[in-house]
Amino acid sequence: MHIVILTGAGMSADSGVDTFRDPNGAWAKHDWREVATPEGFAKDPQKVHDFYNMRRATLKKVIPNAAHHALATLEKALGENGHDFTLITQNVDDLHRRAGSQSILPMHGQLDLITCMACGEIIEWHDPVTLDTNCPHCSSKGSLRPYIVWFGENPRYMAEIDEAMQSATQFVSIGTSGTVYPAAGLVGEATHRGIPTLEINLEPSENAHLFDQGIYGLAKDKVPFWVDTLMATL
Ligand code: OAD
């Protein structure tokens, strides 16, 4: 058995992290063209830093919820029983890791890292960044950017994701609207390979018709329920 999970912002919503496309989500309060594109960063880098500084600061105030913990428990149980587990996440928060998940592929980057456009170094980072912040590696000023995949950029870990999808025996999508590719296309790949697909979301997503099965409600309730059901079969 190889369970491949894809998570999105709905996974962390019960921890108090904003989703993007819900009525109170990040894209209702901020123009994604201004804060989540290379063009936006070129035009007003401090505005982009302010957006990610704010989201990075949120990480200090939130903790993993029952859904994060359930996936970490599932990964451990599968491993102990000789099965495989891969967790692909579009989330840039660190809540899966803090819950204890191990095999995480953060395809849209990580809020707790920054990268230097001058020297290429990737650095663990928990504080605000300004245009006056020096790169701790090469000392360049104004050269740091969030370690985030913006619209128009290539997601990370695509080779690992492809490999996982090739050996997956079940694909489960949790808390994502299914609007951003290539993540939104993974269910199609799973269907093409003939493996079962399940969506767990607050409500049917735009891709709901592509899944064999749907479980709808809060991730913090529905994910532990699904995990318990699956673990009973191990
Ligand atoms: P979205 O905000 O697009 O979708 C979040 C989904 O979670 C929606 O379908 C909600 O119905 C669902 N949801 C909300 N609260 C929930 C809860 N408590 N339990 C379960 N489900 C809940 O977020 P993503 O699909 O993750 O990329 O967005 C994908 C990408 O678009 C993000 O990674 C980000 C964004 O632009 C970049 O910034 C590059």
XYZ file of C-alpha atoms and ligand atoms in Angstrom:
273
model
C 0.000 0.000 0.000
C 1.246 3.505 -0.811
C -1.059 6.299 0.293
C -0.337 9.637 -1.389
C -1.942 12.677 0.221
C -2.207 16.196 -1.193
C -3.037 18.926 1.305
C -4.062 22.552 0.855
C -4.949 25.546 2.969
C -8.145 23.938 4.356
C -5.878 21.544 6.273
C -4.530 24.409 8.388
C -7.774 26.427 8.551
C -8.759 24.765 11.836
C -5.419 25.919 13.274
C -6.331 29.530 12.456
C -4.254 29.965 9.276
C -6.075 31.886 6.520
C -7.033 29.950 3.411
C -6.737 31.772 0.065
C -10.080 31.620 -1.731
C -12.641 31.458 1.078
C -14.645 34.698 1.620
C -12.225 35.822 4.366
C -9.188 34.245 2.708
C -5.876 35.875 1.841
C -6.881 36.611 -1.747
C -9.937 38.547 -0.536
C -7.635 40.855 1.456
C -4.599 41.012 -0.861
C -4.189 41.130 -4.624
C -2.313 37.922 -5.517
C -0.783 39.664 -8.556
C 0.899 42.118 -6.185
C 2.119 39.683 -3.514
C 2.451 36.273 -5.186
C 4.098 36.844 -8.560
C 7.697 37.609 -9.610
C 6.327 40.746 -11.308
C 4.727 41.919 -8.064
C 8.013 41.369 -6.221
C 9.974 43.278 -8.872
C 7.529 46.191 -8.616
C 7.225 46.466 -4.835
C 9.460 44.013 -2.946
C 8.735 45.473 0.486
C 4.986 44.988 -0.021
C 5.677 41.327 -0.805
C 7.985 40.974 2.218
C 5.292 42.561 4.414
C 2.733 39.985 3.239
C 5.020 37.026 3.969
C 6.347 38.641 7.176
C 2.745 38.738 8.367
C 2.120 35.101 7.394
C 5.443 34.012 8.912
C 4.531 35.782 12.186
C 1.256 33.822 12.248
C 3.245 30.588 12.509
C 4.367 31.577 15.995
C 0.734 31.818 17.122
C -0.721 28.599 15.690
C -0.325 24.909 16.430
C -1.098 21.760 14.413
C -4.704 20.602 14.614
C -6.167 17.098 14.905
C -5.972 16.588 11.133
C -2.210 17.236 11.059
C -1.713 14.874 14.000
C -3.870 12.185 12.375
C -1.730 12.207 9.205
C 1.450 11.912 11.278
C -0.079 8.964 13.156
C -1.108 7.351 9.870
C 2.384 7.719 8.407
C 3.908 6.044 11.464
C 1.365 3.196 11.456
C 1.797 2.561 7.731
C 5.575 2.497 8.111
C 5.361 0.029 10.997
C 3.220 -2.243 8.835
C 5.527 -2.147 5.807
C 3.486 0.345 3.779
C 4.445 3.650 2.165
C 3.130 7.163 2.680
C 3.856 10.434 0.867
C 2.546 13.812 1.939
C 2.477 16.426 -0.822
C 1.513 19.822 0.528
C 0.731 23.135 -1.116
C 0.931 24.714 2.335
C 3.919 26.859 3.182
C 3.321 26.656 6.933
C 5.283 24.193 9.074
C 2.327 22.501 10.760
C 2.723 19.075 9.149
C 6.331 18.978 10.283
C 5.480 20.160 13.794
C 2.823 17.428 14.023
C 5.521 14.843 13.295
C 5.026 14.037 9.596
C 8.282 12.937 7.981
C 7.939 12.427 4.218
C 6.664 15.893 3.286
C 7.002 17.455 -0.162
C 6.230 21.203 0.257
C 5.690 21.943 -3.416
C 4.908 25.669 -2.977
C 7.878 26.446 -0.713
C 8.233 27.159 2.989
C 7.566 30.269 5.059
C 10.365 29.410 7.476
C 13.032 29.625 4.765
C 14.304 32.518 2.685
C 16.695 32.520 -0.223
C 19.308 35.008 -1.359
C 19.043 36.059 -5.001
C 22.734 37.076 -4.934
C 24.410 33.925 -3.578
C 21.595 31.362 -3.882
C 21.827 30.301 -0.232
C 18.642 28.947 1.390
C 18.418 30.034 5.013
C 16.124 29.121 7.925
C 14.294 32.326 8.839
C 11.694 33.201 11.482
C 11.814 37.014 11.592
C 10.594 39.891 9.418
C 12.600 40.716 6.282
C 13.076 44.265 4.966
C 14.983 45.665 2.038
C 17.704 46.605 4.549
C 18.176 43.049 5.771
C 21.601 41.671 4.863
C 21.980 38.119 3.610
C 23.568 36.280 6.563
C 25.638 34.260 4.097
C 27.046 36.769 1.550
C 26.076 40.063 3.299
C 24.267 41.454 0.228
C 21.578 43.977 1.115
C 18.077 43.763 -0.397
C 18.770 40.402 -2.028
C 16.566 38.161 0.121
C 13.274 36.766 -1.141
C 10.695 34.519 0.477
C 11.258 30.810 -0.252
C 7.817 30.675 -1.838
C 6.759 29.452 -5.265
C 4.862 32.286 -6.903
C 2.393 32.120 -9.772
C 4.338 31.558 -12.975
C 7.175 29.723 -11.174
C 7.885 25.997 -11.114
C 6.686 24.102 -8.053
C 9.339 22.202 -6.096
C 9.759 18.420 -5.754
C 8.029 17.628 -9.062
C 10.317 14.631 -9.724
C 9.566 13.201 -6.277
C 5.847 13.882 -6.746
C 5.843 12.108 -10.128
C 7.646 9.139 -8.607
C 5.191 8.934 -5.702
C 2.211 9.119 -8.075
C 3.654 6.217 -10.095
C 3.571 3.853 -7.126
C 0.523 5.262 -5.296
C -2.252 2.817 -4.480
C -4.639 5.506 -3.192
C -4.750 9.278 -3.693
C -6.355 11.529 -1.078
C -6.796 15.289 -1.441
C -7.478 17.285 1.723
C -8.544 20.932 2.091
C -7.746 22.256 -1.357
C -9.967 24.079 -3.815
C -8.349 22.238 -6.732
C -7.772 25.400 -8.727
C -3.968 25.646 -8.888
C -1.971 23.401 -11.226
C -0.027 21.143 -11.250
C -1.435 20.105 -7.838
C -4.995 20.209 -9.184
C -3.992 17.755 -11.931
C -2.815 14.986 -9.588
C -6.309 13.530 -9.214
C -6.432 13.110 -12.996
C -3.122 11.231 -12.926
C -4.430 8.974 -10.167
C -7.614 8.268 -12.101
C -5.568 7.528 -15.207
C -3.637 4.921 -13.201
C -6.901 3.428 -11.978
C -6.282 3.921 -8.239
C -9.016 5.001 -5.788
C -9.322 8.726 -5.155
C -10.844 10.506 -2.175
C -11.475 14.183 -1.466
C -11.824 15.426 2.117
C -12.883 19.075 2.144
C -15.241 21.489 3.829
C -17.467 21.296 0.768
C -17.189 19.745 -2.707
C -14.281 21.453 -4.499
C -14.212 22.453 -8.159
C -12.642 19.050 -8.832
C -15.123 17.045 -6.738
C -16.575 15.289 -9.795
C -13.118 13.847 -10.559
C -12.926 11.907 -7.269
C -14.410 8.456 -6.583
C -15.477 9.501 -3.104
C -15.901 12.643 -1.008
C -16.051 13.249 2.736
C -17.220 16.759 3.609
C -16.811 18.781 6.815
C -14.039 20.291 8.929
C -10.623 18.725 8.359
C -10.037 18.474 12.120
C -13.080 16.152 12.371
C -13.081 14.298 9.058
C -9.370 13.508 8.660
C -9.013 11.738 12.053
C -12.236 9.822 11.271
C -10.882 8.666 7.893
C -7.478 7.811 9.388
C -9.088 5.735 12.168
C -11.137 3.837 9.583
C -8.067 3.125 7.447
C -5.879 2.123 10.402
C -8.497 -0.410 11.501
C -7.789 -2.287 8.267
C -3.990 -2.515 8.762
P -7.821 27.555 -1.269
O -8.027 28.714 -0.347
O -7.936 27.795 -2.714
O -8.829 26.381 -0.903
C -8.999 25.949 0.418
C -10.031 24.834 0.438
O -10.144 24.380 1.772
C -11.431 25.246 -0.028
O -11.948 24.281 -0.935
C -12.247 25.272 1.258
O -13.601 24.865 1.063
C -11.517 24.257 2.101
N -11.618 24.502 3.551
C -11.726 25.681 4.201
N -11.769 25.488 5.527
C -11.672 24.145 5.721
C -11.666 23.319 6.889
N -11.732 23.831 8.118
N -11.583 21.969 6.704
C -11.504 21.440 5.448
N -11.511 22.175 4.329
C -11.584 23.516 4.464
O -6.386 26.952 -0.885
P -5.479 25.942 -1.728
O -6.304 24.998 -2.511
O -4.470 25.401 -0.791
O -0.402 29.128 -3.875
O -4.764 26.940 -2.704
C -3.790 26.450 -3.594
C -2.731 27.482 -3.805
O -3.333 28.702 -4.206
C -1.946 27.860 -2.579
O -0.877 26.967 -2.307
C -1.451 29.226 -2.899
C -2.724 29.793 -3.470
O -2.606 30.846 -4.332
C 0.488 30.125 -3.998
O 0.519 31.108 -3.273
C 1.466 29.916 -5.111
